[in-house]
């Protein structure tokens, strides 16, 4: 696997562990949420992890769904064996909450509820010998109190940000977000100037900075290879222009494994980026690289 000696971009391949049809915000699809297919997901996830091990050296993070319509299916049974295999190969786990109620809204602002379901997911992973290192909100949701909850429980990395996104109905408000890794201000919905920084290091989805539509993001299924390459090249050019190494994630879903065009696109993208200024990293490695650079500057 080729890679740049001094990469312009540190890229975390992020994999949501889920099922294919989940549209709680889409009235055009009657807010359709199909029943989860956890048994099918076991094979899909295991196969995808083995592919990623070969293509990234095990540098990726799994983000298993827990939410209103599938609370524990992806945090129980054989799925845990799949996660352990991935972690043994170098991968990481995050907690990924989907607190939507189809056609009615979300529960992301309910602090007691969020704390309860988050801690339950964390306990299930830890009881299986897996330490979650990050959090990710469903549909990019993130509320300011997560800046307190995560560090209190030993989690210091978040991957919820879609730069420029503004969906108050989903609690996904990122209008003041950076386009590279940074420490969140205590209220990330407001400008960072004048705010104390939290202990939570944010790794946003890779974005071209011109909007938060699918075409602007490194969301593999919702783009074409040529556009993913375009977005990535914008990120790389940003690094070269500013002198700041860019830290971002790309997004793919295990539920997409059964779509040949999507998995092939993902393979081609993963094969392309190491030869074009990127290095695959875990979230912990990305945070460590940022911290080391900050320490050098402060010296």
PDB file of C-alpha atoms in Angstrom:
ATOM      1  CA  UNK A   1       0.000   0.000   0.000  1.00  0.00           C
ATOM      2  CA  UNK A   2       1.644   3.221  -1.157  1.00  0.00           C
ATOM      3  CA  UNK A   3       1.362   6.385   0.924  1.00  0.00           C
ATOM      4  CA  UNK A   4       2.868   9.828   1.116  1.00  0.00           C
ATOM      5  CA  UNK A   5       5.845  10.286   3.456  1.00  0.00           C
ATOM      6  CA  UNK A   6       4.395  13.618   4.601  1.00  0.00           C
ATOM      7  CA  UNK A   7       0.705  13.365   3.856  1.00  0.00           C
ATOM      8  CA  UNK A   8      -1.407  16.421   3.231  1.00  0.00           C
ATOM      9  CA  UNK A   9      -4.455  14.565   4.525  1.00  0.00           C
ATOM     10  CA  UNK A  10      -4.985  12.132   7.384  1.00  0.00           C
ATOM     11  CA  UNK A  11      -8.057  10.119   6.419  1.00  0.00           C
ATOM     12  CA  UNK A  12     -10.123   7.961   8.768  1.00  0.00           C
ATOM     13  CA  UNK A  13     -12.347   5.498   6.882  1.00  0.00           C
ATOM     14  CA  UNK A  14     -15.524   5.448   8.983  1.00  0.00           C
ATOM     15  CA  UNK A  15     -17.987   2.587   8.589  1.00  0.00           C
ATOM     16  CA  UNK A  16     -21.528   2.835   9.912  1.00  0.00           C
ATOM     17  CA  UNK A  17     -22.765  -0.628  10.876  1.00  0.00           C
ATOM     18  CA  UNK A  18     -26.418  -0.665   9.855  1.00  0.00           C
ATOM     19  CA  UNK A  19     -29.080  -1.970   7.507  1.00  0.00           C
ATOM     20  CA  UNK A  20     -30.019  -0.563   4.130  1.00  0.00           C
ATOM     21  CA  UNK A  21     -33.409   1.179   4.368  1.00  0.00           C
ATOM     22  CA  UNK A  22     -33.588   3.764   7.139  1.00  0.00           C
ATOM     23  CA  UNK A  23     -35.359   7.025   6.239  1.00  0.00           C
ATOM     24  CA  UNK A  24     -37.058   8.472   9.353  1.00  0.00           C
ATOM     25  CA  UNK A  25     -36.865  12.038   7.986  1.00  0.00           C
ATOM     26  CA  UNK A  26     -38.092  11.363   4.434  1.00  0.00           C
ATOM     27  CA  UNK A  27     -41.835  11.959   3.875  1.00  0.00           C
ATOM     28  CA  UNK A  28     -41.383  11.006   0.224  1.00  0.00           C
ATOM     29  CA  UNK A  29     -40.663   7.474   1.420  1.00  0.00           C
ATOM     30  CA  UNK A  30     -43.347   7.596   4.128  1.00  0.00           C
ATOM     31  CA  UNK A  31     -40.578   7.815   6.761  1.00  0.00           C
ATOM     32  CA  UNK A  32     -39.727   4.223   5.916  1.00  0.00           C
ATOM     33  CA  UNK A  33     -37.645   2.225   8.365  1.00  0.00           C
ATOM     34  CA  UNK A  34     -37.276  -1.427   7.413  1.00  0.00           C
ATOM     35  CA  UNK A  35     -36.678  -4.023  10.138  1.00  0.00           C
ATOM     36  CA  UNK A  36     -32.955  -4.413  10.827  1.00  0.00           C
ATOM     37  CA  UNK A  37     -31.229  -7.479   9.417  1.00  0.00           C
ATOM     38  CA  UNK A  38     -28.606  -8.108  12.056  1.00  0.00           C
ATOM     39  CA  UNK A  39     -27.748 -11.645  10.951  1.00  0.00           C
ATOM     40  CA  UNK A  40     -27.102 -10.394   7.429  1.00  0.00           C
ATOM     41  CA  UNK A  41     -25.061  -7.531   8.843  1.00  0.00           C
ATOM     42  CA  UNK A  42     -22.728  -9.966  10.603  1.00  0.00           C
ATOM     43  CA  UNK A  43     -21.492 -11.359   7.304  1.00  0.00           C
ATOM     44  CA  UNK A  44     -21.478  -7.986   5.568  1.00  0.00           C
ATOM     45  CA  UNK A  45     -19.491  -6.366   8.352  1.00  0.00           C
ATOM     46  CA  UNK A  46     -17.002  -9.205   8.670  1.00  0.00           C
ATOM     47  CA  UNK A  47     -16.329  -9.198   4.928  1.00  0.00           C
ATOM     48  CA  UNK A  48     -15.978  -5.430   4.788  1.00  0.00           C
ATOM     49  CA  UNK A  49     -13.582  -5.426   7.742  1.00  0.00           C
ATOM     50  CA  UNK A  50     -11.357  -7.971   6.024  1.00  0.00           C
ATOM     51  CA  UNK A  51     -11.326  -5.863   2.871  1.00  0.00           C
ATOM     52  CA  UNK A  52     -10.426  -2.773   4.897  1.00  0.00           C
ATOM     53  CA  UNK A  53      -7.698  -4.644   6.740  1.00  0.00           C
ATOM     54  CA  UNK A  54      -6.100  -5.435   3.389  1.00  0.00           C
ATOM     55  CA  UNK A  55      -6.560  -1.963   1.909  1.00  0.00           C
ATOM     56  CA  UNK A  56      -5.888   0.288   4.915  1.00  0.00           C
ATOM     57  CA  UNK A  57      -3.751  -1.860   7.186  1.00  0.00           C
ATOM     58  CA  UNK A  58      -6.584  -1.947   9.716  1.00  0.00           C
ATOM     59  CA  UNK A  59      -6.865   1.838   9.955  1.00  0.00           C
ATOM     60  CA  UNK A  60     -10.618   2.378  10.190  1.00  0.00           C
ATOM     61  CA  UNK A  61     -13.400   2.829  12.720  1.00  0.00           C
ATOM     62  CA  UNK A  62     -16.692   0.946  13.001  1.00  0.00           C
ATOM     63  CA  UNK A  63     -19.737   2.913  14.087  1.00  0.00           C
ATOM     64  CA  UNK A  64     -22.545   0.491  15.042  1.00  0.00           C
ATOM     65  CA  UNK A  65     -26.131   1.757  15.043  1.00  0.00           C
ATOM     66  CA  UNK A  66     -28.135   1.915  18.254  1.00  0.00           C
ATOM     67  CA  UNK A  67     -31.465   3.677  18.153  1.00  0.00           C
ATOM     68  CA  UNK A  68     -35.218   3.805  18.385  1.00  0.00           C
ATOM     69  CA  UNK A  69     -35.775   0.958  15.922  1.00  0.00           C
ATOM     70  CA  UNK A  70     -32.800  -1.234  16.799  1.00  0.00           C
ATOM     71  CA  UNK A  71     -31.486  -0.570  20.273  1.00  0.00           C
ATOM     72  CA  UNK A  72     -29.144  -3.494  20.986  1.00  0.00           C
ATOM     73  CA  UNK A  73     -29.005  -5.694  17.885  1.00  0.00           C
ATOM     74  CA  UNK A  74     -25.635  -4.311  16.812  1.00  0.00           C
ATOM     75  CA  UNK A  75     -24.255  -4.432  20.359  1.00  0.00           C
ATOM     76  CA  UNK A  76     -24.909  -8.088  21.093  1.00  0.00           C
ATOM     77  CA  UNK A  77     -24.163 -11.639  20.037  1.00  0.00           C
ATOM     78  CA  UNK A  78     -22.008 -12.468  17.042  1.00  0.00           C
ATOM     79  CA  UNK A  79     -21.645  -8.809  16.058  1.00  0.00           C
ATOM     80  CA  UNK A  80     -19.371  -8.397  19.066  1.00  0.00           C
ATOM     81  CA  UNK A  81     -17.148 -11.187  17.743  1.00  0.00           C
ATOM     82  CA  UNK A  82     -16.856  -9.296  14.454  1.00  0.00           C
ATOM     83  CA  UNK A  83     -15.860  -6.122  16.285  1.00  0.00           C
ATOM     84  CA  UNK A  84     -13.249  -7.954  18.351  1.00  0.00           C
ATOM     85  CA  UNK A  85     -11.715  -9.382  15.184  1.00  0.00           C
ATOM     86  CA  UNK A  86     -11.558  -5.902  13.672  1.00  0.00           C
ATOM     87  CA  UNK A  87      -9.981  -4.372  16.777  1.00  0.00           C
ATOM     88  CA  UNK A  88      -7.392  -7.145  16.905  1.00  0.00           C
ATOM     89  CA  UNK A  89      -6.464  -6.105  13.364  1.00  0.00           C
ATOM     90  CA  UNK A  90      -5.993  -2.454  14.337  1.00  0.00           C
ATOM     91  CA  UNK A  91      -9.487  -0.979  13.921  1.00  0.00           C
ATOM     92  CA  UNK A  92     -11.532   1.040  16.412  1.00  0.00           C
ATOM     93  CA  UNK A  93     -15.128   1.235  17.631  1.00  0.00           C
ATOM     94  CA  UNK A  94     -17.364   4.230  18.199  1.00  0.00           C
ATOM     95  CA  UNK A  95     -20.825   4.540  19.730  1.00  0.00           C
ATOM     96  CA  UNK A  96     -23.394   5.650  17.153  1.00  0.00           C
ATOM     97  CA  UNK A  97     -26.806   6.755  18.425  1.00  0.00           C
ATOM     98  CA  UNK A  98     -29.840   7.218  16.169  1.00  0.00           C
ATOM     99  CA  UNK A  99     -32.521   8.813  18.343  1.00  0.00           C
ATOM    100  CA  UNK A 100     -35.068   9.613  15.638  1.00  0.00           C
ATOM    101  CA  UNK A 101     -38.794   8.932  15.811  1.00  0.00           C
ATOM    102  CA  UNK A 102     -39.988   8.618  12.239  1.00  0.00           C
ATOM    103  CA  UNK A 103     -42.050  11.561  11.126  1.00  0.00           C
ATOM    104  CA  UNK A 104     -42.049  13.099  14.613  1.00  0.00           C
ATOM    105  CA  UNK A 105     -38.596  14.382  15.509  1.00  0.00           C
ATOM    106  CA  UNK A 106     -35.725  13.225  17.687  1.00  0.00           C
ATOM    107  CA  UNK A 107     -34.701  12.668  21.296  1.00  0.00           C
ATOM    108  CA  UNK A 108     -31.162  14.036  21.011  1.00  0.00           C
ATOM    109  CA  UNK A 109     -31.922  16.967  23.336  1.00  0.00           C
ATOM    110  CA  UNK A 110     -33.151  14.691  26.147  1.00  0.00           C
ATOM    111  CA  UNK A 111     -30.033  14.552  28.270  1.00  0.00           C
ATOM    112  CA  UNK A 112     -31.189  11.809  30.641  1.00  0.00           C
ATOM    113  CA  UNK A 113     -32.287   9.608  27.760  1.00  0.00           C
ATOM    114  CA  UNK A 114     -29.086  10.192  25.807  1.00  0.00           C
ATOM    115  CA  UNK A 115     -26.947   9.463  28.838  1.00  0.00           C
ATOM    116  CA  UNK A 116     -28.798   6.219  29.525  1.00  0.00           C
ATOM    117  CA  UNK A 117     -28.620   4.808  26.001  1.00  0.00           C
ATOM    118  CA  UNK A 118     -25.035   5.983  25.468  1.00  0.00           C
ATOM    119  CA  UNK A 119     -23.844   4.354  28.683  1.00  0.00           C
ATOM    120  CA  UNK A 120     -25.673   1.135  27.836  1.00  0.00           C
ATOM    121  CA  UNK A 121     -23.884   0.906  24.478  1.00  0.00           C
ATOM    122  CA  UNK A 122     -20.572   1.662  26.130  1.00  0.00           C
ATOM    123  CA  UNK A 123     -21.158  -0.997  28.789  1.00  0.00           C
ATOM    124  CA  UNK A 124     -22.067  -3.636  26.202  1.00  0.00           C
ATOM    125  CA  UNK A 125     -18.889  -3.015  24.224  1.00  0.00           C
ATOM    126  CA  UNK A 126     -16.682  -2.907  27.306  1.00  0.00           C
ATOM    127  CA  UNK A 127     -18.208  -6.113  28.676  1.00  0.00           C
ATOM    128  CA  UNK A 128     -17.127  -7.720  25.401  1.00  0.00           C
ATOM    129  CA  UNK A 129     -13.571  -6.475  25.903  1.00  0.00           C
ATOM    130  CA  UNK A 130     -13.901  -3.612  23.412  1.00  0.00           C
ATOM    131  CA  UNK A 131     -13.081  -0.022  24.371  1.00  0.00           C
ATOM    132  CA  UNK A 132     -15.027   2.527  22.322  1.00  0.00           C
ATOM    133  CA  UNK A 133     -12.806   5.494  21.522  1.00  0.00           C
ATOM    134  CA  UNK A 134     -15.261   7.835  19.788  1.00  0.00           C
ATOM    135  CA  UNK A 135     -18.866   8.910  19.384  1.00  0.00           C
ATOM    136  CA  UNK A 136     -20.946   9.688  16.305  1.00  0.00           C
ATOM    137  CA  UNK A 137     -24.462  11.104  16.241  1.00  0.00           C
ATOM    138  CA  UNK A 138     -26.975   9.798  13.721  1.00  0.00           C
ATOM    139  CA  UNK A 139     -27.574  12.130  10.772  1.00  0.00           C
ATOM    140  CA  UNK A 140     -24.723  14.309  12.148  1.00  0.00           C
ATOM    141  CA  UNK A 141     -26.635  15.164  15.346  1.00  0.00           C
ATOM    142  CA  UNK A 142     -24.658  16.628  18.235  1.00  0.00           C
ATOM    143  CA  UNK A 143     -25.835  18.622  21.236  1.00  0.00           C
ATOM    144  CA  UNK A 144     -23.584  20.785  23.422  1.00  0.00           C
ATOM    145  CA  UNK A 145     -24.005  18.592  26.513  1.00  0.00           C
ATOM    146  CA  UNK A 146     -22.174  15.788  24.699  1.00  0.00           C
ATOM    147  CA  UNK A 147     -19.033  17.877  25.243  1.00  0.00           C
ATOM    148  CA  UNK A 148     -19.453  17.080  28.928  1.00  0.00           C
ATOM    149  CA  UNK A 149     -20.767  13.516  28.728  1.00  0.00           C
ATOM    150  CA  UNK A 150     -18.058  12.132  26.462  1.00  0.00           C
ATOM    151  CA  UNK A 151     -14.976  13.202  28.486  1.00  0.00           C
ATOM    152  CA  UNK A 152     -16.698  12.220  31.727  1.00  0.00           C
ATOM    153  CA  UNK A 153     -16.817   8.668  30.368  1.00  0.00           C
ATOM    154  CA  UNK A 154     -13.318   8.556  28.913  1.00  0.00           C
ATOM    155  CA  UNK A 155     -14.224   9.305  25.288  1.00  0.00           C
ATOM    156  CA  UNK A 156     -12.433  12.279  23.736  1.00  0.00           C
ATOM    157  CA  UNK A 157     -13.184  11.991  20.007  1.00  0.00           C
ATOM    158  CA  UNK A 158     -16.324  12.767  18.024  1.00  0.00           C
ATOM    159  CA  UNK A 159     -17.140  12.105  14.358  1.00  0.00           C
ATOM    160  CA  UNK A 160     -20.566  13.746  14.104  1.00  0.00           C
ATOM    161  CA  UNK A 161     -19.664  16.873  12.157  1.00  0.00           C
ATOM    162  CA  UNK A 162     -20.763  17.679   8.622  1.00  0.00           C
ATOM    163  CA  UNK A 163     -19.215  21.129   8.035  1.00  0.00           C
ATOM    164  CA  UNK A 164     -21.799  23.733   7.106  1.00  0.00           C
ATOM    165  CA  UNK A 165     -24.746  21.486   7.896  1.00  0.00           C
ATOM    166  CA  UNK A 166     -27.767  23.215   9.388  1.00  0.00           C
ATOM    167  CA  UNK A 167     -30.632  20.896  10.333  1.00  0.00           C
ATOM    168  CA  UNK A 168     -32.146  22.069  13.629  1.00  0.00           C
ATOM    169  CA  UNK A 169     -34.916  19.484  13.289  1.00  0.00           C
ATOM    170  CA  UNK A 170     -32.205  16.824  13.489  1.00  0.00           C
ATOM    171  CA  UNK A 171     -30.070  18.630  16.108  1.00  0.00           C
ATOM    172  CA  UNK A 172     -27.328  18.781  13.470  1.00  0.00           C
ATOM    173  CA  UNK A 173     -26.090  22.381  13.513  1.00  0.00           C
ATOM    174  CA  UNK A 174     -22.571  22.801  12.153  1.00  0.00           C
ATOM    175  CA  UNK A 175     -22.674  26.248  10.547  1.00  0.00           C
ATOM    176  CA  UNK A 176     -19.559  27.369  12.450  1.00  0.00           C
ATOM    177  CA  UNK A 177     -17.606  24.131  12.077  1.00  0.00           C
ATOM    178  CA  UNK A 178     -14.056  23.756  10.851  1.00  0.00           C
ATOM    179  CA  UNK A 179     -13.350  21.585   7.810  1.00  0.00           C
ATOM    180  CA  UNK A 180     -10.504  19.724   9.512  1.00  0.00           C
ATOM    181  CA  UNK A 181      -9.917  18.155  12.900  1.00  0.00           C
ATOM    182  CA  UNK A 182     -10.175  20.559  15.845  1.00  0.00           C
ATOM    183  CA  UNK A 183     -11.232  20.762  19.474  1.00  0.00           C
ATOM    184  CA  UNK A 184     -14.885  21.668  19.768  1.00  0.00           C
ATOM    185  CA  UNK A 185     -15.865  24.845  21.593  1.00  0.00           C
ATOM    186  CA  UNK A 186     -18.198  24.194  24.505  1.00  0.00           C
ATOM    187  CA  UNK A 187     -21.128  25.206  22.325  1.00  0.00           C
ATOM    188  CA  UNK A 188     -20.228  24.103  18.791  1.00  0.00           C
ATOM    189  CA  UNK A 189     -23.391  25.708  17.427  1.00  0.00           C
ATOM    190  CA  UNK A 190     -21.922  29.167  18.038  1.00  0.00           C
ATOM    191  CA  UNK A 191     -18.707  30.804  16.791  1.00  0.00           C
ATOM    192  CA  UNK A 192     -15.650  29.493  18.619  1.00  0.00           C
ATOM    193  CA  UNK A 193     -14.228  32.969  19.288  1.00  0.00           C
ATOM    194  CA  UNK A 194     -14.474  33.807  22.964  1.00  0.00           C
ATOM    195  CA  UNK A 195     -15.485  30.295  23.982  1.00  0.00           C
ATOM    196  CA  UNK A 196     -13.537  27.801  26.039  1.00  0.00           C
ATOM    197  CA  UNK A 197     -12.551  24.701  24.121  1.00  0.00           C
ATOM    198  CA  UNK A 198     -13.859  21.331  25.186  1.00  0.00           C
ATOM    199  CA  UNK A 199     -11.790  18.170  25.559  1.00  0.00           C
ATOM    200  CA  UNK A 200     -13.556  16.639  22.555  1.00  0.00           C
ATOM    201  CA  UNK A 201     -11.536  16.381  19.360  1.00  0.00           C
ATOM    202  CA  UNK A 202     -13.784  16.558  16.303  1.00  0.00           C
ATOM    203  CA  UNK A 203     -12.980  14.697  13.081  1.00  0.00           C
ATOM    204  CA  UNK A 204     -15.463  15.964  10.466  1.00  0.00           C
ATOM    205  CA  UNK A 205     -16.523  14.206   7.326  1.00  0.00           C
ATOM    206  CA  UNK A 206     -14.349  15.376   4.450  1.00  0.00           C
ATOM    207  CA  UNK A 207     -15.982  18.371   2.773  1.00  0.00           C
ATOM    208  CA  UNK A 208     -15.202  20.821  -0.007  1.00  0.00           C
ATOM    209  CA  UNK A 209     -16.467  23.741   2.089  1.00  0.00           C
ATOM    210  CA  UNK A 210     -19.062  24.819  -0.476  1.00  0.00           C
ATOM    211  CA  UNK A 211     -22.073  23.282   1.255  1.00  0.00           C
ATOM    212  CA  UNK A 212     -23.310  20.241   3.122  1.00  0.00           C
ATOM    213  CA  UNK A 213     -25.114  18.408   0.320  1.00  0.00           C
ATOM    214  CA  UNK A 214     -24.005  14.908  -0.586  1.00  0.00           C
ATOM    215  CA  UNK A 215     -22.037  16.294  -3.536  1.00  0.00           C
ATOM    216  CA  UNK A 216     -19.904  18.305  -1.092  1.00  0.00           C
ATOM    217  CA  UNK A 217     -18.917  15.382   1.139  1.00  0.00           C
ATOM    218  CA  UNK A 218     -16.845  12.200   1.203  1.00  0.00           C
ATOM    219  CA  UNK A 219     -20.033  10.146   1.524  1.00  0.00           C
ATOM    220  CA  UNK A 220     -19.209   7.241  -0.739  1.00  0.00           C
ATOM    221  CA  UNK A 221     -22.640   5.862  -1.597  1.00  0.00           C
ATOM    222  CA  UNK A 222     -24.144   9.276  -2.338  1.00  0.00           C
ATOM    223  CA  UNK A 223     -21.573  10.337  -4.913  1.00  0.00           C
ATOM    224  CA  UNK A 224     -19.574   9.122  -7.884  1.00  0.00           C
ATOM    225  CA  UNK A 225     -15.895   8.256  -7.832  1.00  0.00           C
ATOM    226  CA  UNK A 226     -14.980  11.325  -9.878  1.00  0.00           C
ATOM    227  CA  UNK A 227     -16.772  13.606  -7.418  1.00  0.00           C
ATOM    228  CA  UNK A 228     -15.222  11.900  -4.391  1.00  0.00           C
ATOM    229  CA  UNK A 229     -11.845  12.526  -5.987  1.00  0.00           C
ATOM    230  CA  UNK A 230     -12.799  16.147  -6.644  1.00  0.00           C
ATOM    231  CA  UNK A 231     -13.821  16.705  -3.016  1.00  0.00           C
ATOM    232  CA  UNK A 232     -10.657  15.026  -1.810  1.00  0.00           C
ATOM    233  CA  UNK A 233      -8.510  17.164  -4.104  1.00  0.00           C
ATOM    234  CA  UNK A 234     -10.142  20.298  -2.663  1.00  0.00           C
ATOM    235  CA  UNK A 235      -9.212  19.067   0.816  1.00  0.00           C
ATOM    236  CA  UNK A 236      -5.656  18.357  -0.285  1.00  0.00           C
ATOM    237  CA  UNK A 237      -5.331  21.761  -1.954  1.00  0.00           C
ATOM    238  CA  UNK A 238      -6.556  23.345   1.285  1.00  0.00           C
ATOM    239  CA  UNK A 239      -3.745  21.627   3.154  1.00  0.00           C
ATOM    240  CA  UNK A 240      -1.160  22.825   0.656  1.00  0.00           C
ATOM    241  CA  UNK A 241      -2.534  26.376   0.612  1.00  0.00           C
ATOM    242  CA  UNK A 242      -2.763  26.794   4.383  1.00  0.00           C
ATOM    243  CA  UNK A 243       0.129  24.599   5.456  1.00  0.00           C
ATOM    244  CA  UNK A 244      -2.281  22.792   7.784  1.00  0.00           C
ATOM    245  CA  UNK A 245      -2.487  19.032   7.504  1.00  0.00           C
ATOM    246  CA  UNK A 246      -6.161  18.148   7.037  1.00  0.00           C
ATOM    247  CA  UNK A 247      -7.828  15.554   9.281  1.00  0.00           C
ATOM    248  CA  UNK A 248     -11.151  14.174   8.014  1.00  0.00           C
ATOM    249  CA  UNK A 249     -13.174  10.996   7.704  1.00  0.00           C
ATOM    250  CA  UNK A 250     -14.955   9.320   4.819  1.00  0.00           C
ATOM    251  CA  UNK A 251     -18.277   7.527   5.232  1.00  0.00           C
ATOM    252  CA  UNK A 252     -19.521   4.133   4.080  1.00  0.00           C
ATOM    253  CA  UNK A 253     -22.193   1.782   5.451  1.00  0.00           C
ATOM    254  CA  UNK A 254     -22.174  -1.978   5.929  1.00  0.00           C
ATOM    255  CA  UNK A 255     -25.737  -2.053   4.597  1.00  0.00           C
ATOM    256  CA  UNK A 256     -24.315  -0.998   1.221  1.00  0.00           C
ATOM    257  CA  UNK A 257     -22.150  -4.088   0.790  1.00  0.00           C
ATOM    258  CA  UNK A 258     -24.894  -5.768  -1.229  1.00  0.00           C
ATOM    259  CA  UNK A 259     -24.817  -3.000  -3.845  1.00  0.00           C
ATOM    260  CA  UNK A 260     -21.975  -3.961  -6.235  1.00  0.00           C
ATOM    261  CA  UNK A 261     -21.544  -0.467  -7.694  1.00  0.00           C
ATOM    262  CA  UNK A 262     -21.192   1.094  -4.247  1.00  0.00           C
ATOM    263  CA  UNK A 263     -18.675  -1.375  -2.866  1.00  0.00           C
ATOM    264  CA  UNK A 264     -16.633  -1.142  -6.072  1.00  0.00           C
ATOM    265  CA  UNK A 265     -16.644   2.662  -5.814  1.00  0.00           C
ATOM    266  CA  UNK A 266     -15.422   2.402  -2.233  1.00  0.00           C
ATOM    267  CA  UNK A 267     -12.619   0.038  -3.236  1.00  0.00           C
ATOM    268  CA  UNK A 268     -11.504   2.360  -6.013  1.00  0.00           C
ATOM    269  CA  UNK A 269     -11.544   5.357  -3.696  1.00  0.00           C
ATOM    270  CA  UNK A 270      -9.517   3.538  -1.029  1.00  0.00           C
ATOM    271  CA  UNK A 271      -6.992   2.447  -3.654  1.00  0.00           C
ATOM    272  CA  UNK A 272      -6.685   5.991  -5.029  1.00  0.00           C
ATOM    273  CA  UNK A 273      -6.234   8.182  -1.945  1.00  0.00           C
ATOM    274  CA  UNK A 274      -2.885   6.825  -0.634  1.00  0.00           C
ATOM    275  CA  UNK A 275      -1.280   7.763  -3.947  1.00  0.00           C
ATOM    276  CA  UNK A 276      -2.754  11.251  -3.823  1.00  0.00           C
ATOM    277  CA  UNK A 277      -1.501  12.805  -0.623  1.00  0.00           C
ATOM    278  CA  UNK A 278      -3.347  10.869   2.083  1.00  0.00           C
ATOM    279  CA  UNK A 279      -2.503   8.448   4.840  1.00  0.00           C
ATOM    280  CA  UNK A 280      -5.064   6.190   6.472  1.00  0.00           C
ATOM    281  CA  UNK A 281      -5.168   6.632  10.244  1.00  0.00           C
ATOM    282  CA  UNK A 282      -7.314   5.690  13.199  1.00  0.00           C
ATOM    283  CA  UNK A 283      -9.129   8.400  15.127  1.00  0.00           C
ATOM    284  CA  UNK A 284      -6.709   8.040  18.032  1.00  0.00           C
ATOM    285  CA  UNK A 285      -3.757   8.465  15.678  1.00  0.00           C
ATOM    286  CA  UNK A 286      -5.388  11.503  14.084  1.00  0.00           C
ATOM    287  CA  UNK A 287      -5.897  13.174  17.457  1.00  0.00           C
ATOM    288  CA  UNK A 288      -2.326  12.357  18.493  1.00  0.00           C
ATOM    289  CA  UNK A 289      -0.976  13.921  15.292  1.00  0.00           C
ATOM    290  CA  UNK A 290      -2.955  17.108  15.923  1.00  0.00           C
ATOM    291  CA  UNK A 291      -1.820  17.261  19.553  1.00  0.00           C
ATOM    292  CA  UNK A 292       1.822  16.718  18.594  1.00  0.00           C
ATOM    293  CA  UNK A 293       1.670  19.546  16.059  1.00  0.00           C
ATOM    294  CA  UNK A 294       0.077  21.865  18.630  1.00  0.00           C
ATOM    295  CA  UNK A 295       2.805  20.994  21.132  1.00  0.00           C
ATOM    296  CA  UNK A 296       5.515  21.769  18.582  1.00  0.00           C
ATOM    297  CA  UNK A 297       3.986  25.170  17.915  1.00  0.00           C
ATOM    298  CA  UNK A 298       3.750  25.971  21.597  1.00  0.00           C
ATOM    299  CA  UNK A 299       7.394  25.084  22.248  1.00  0.00           C
TER     300      UNK A 299
END
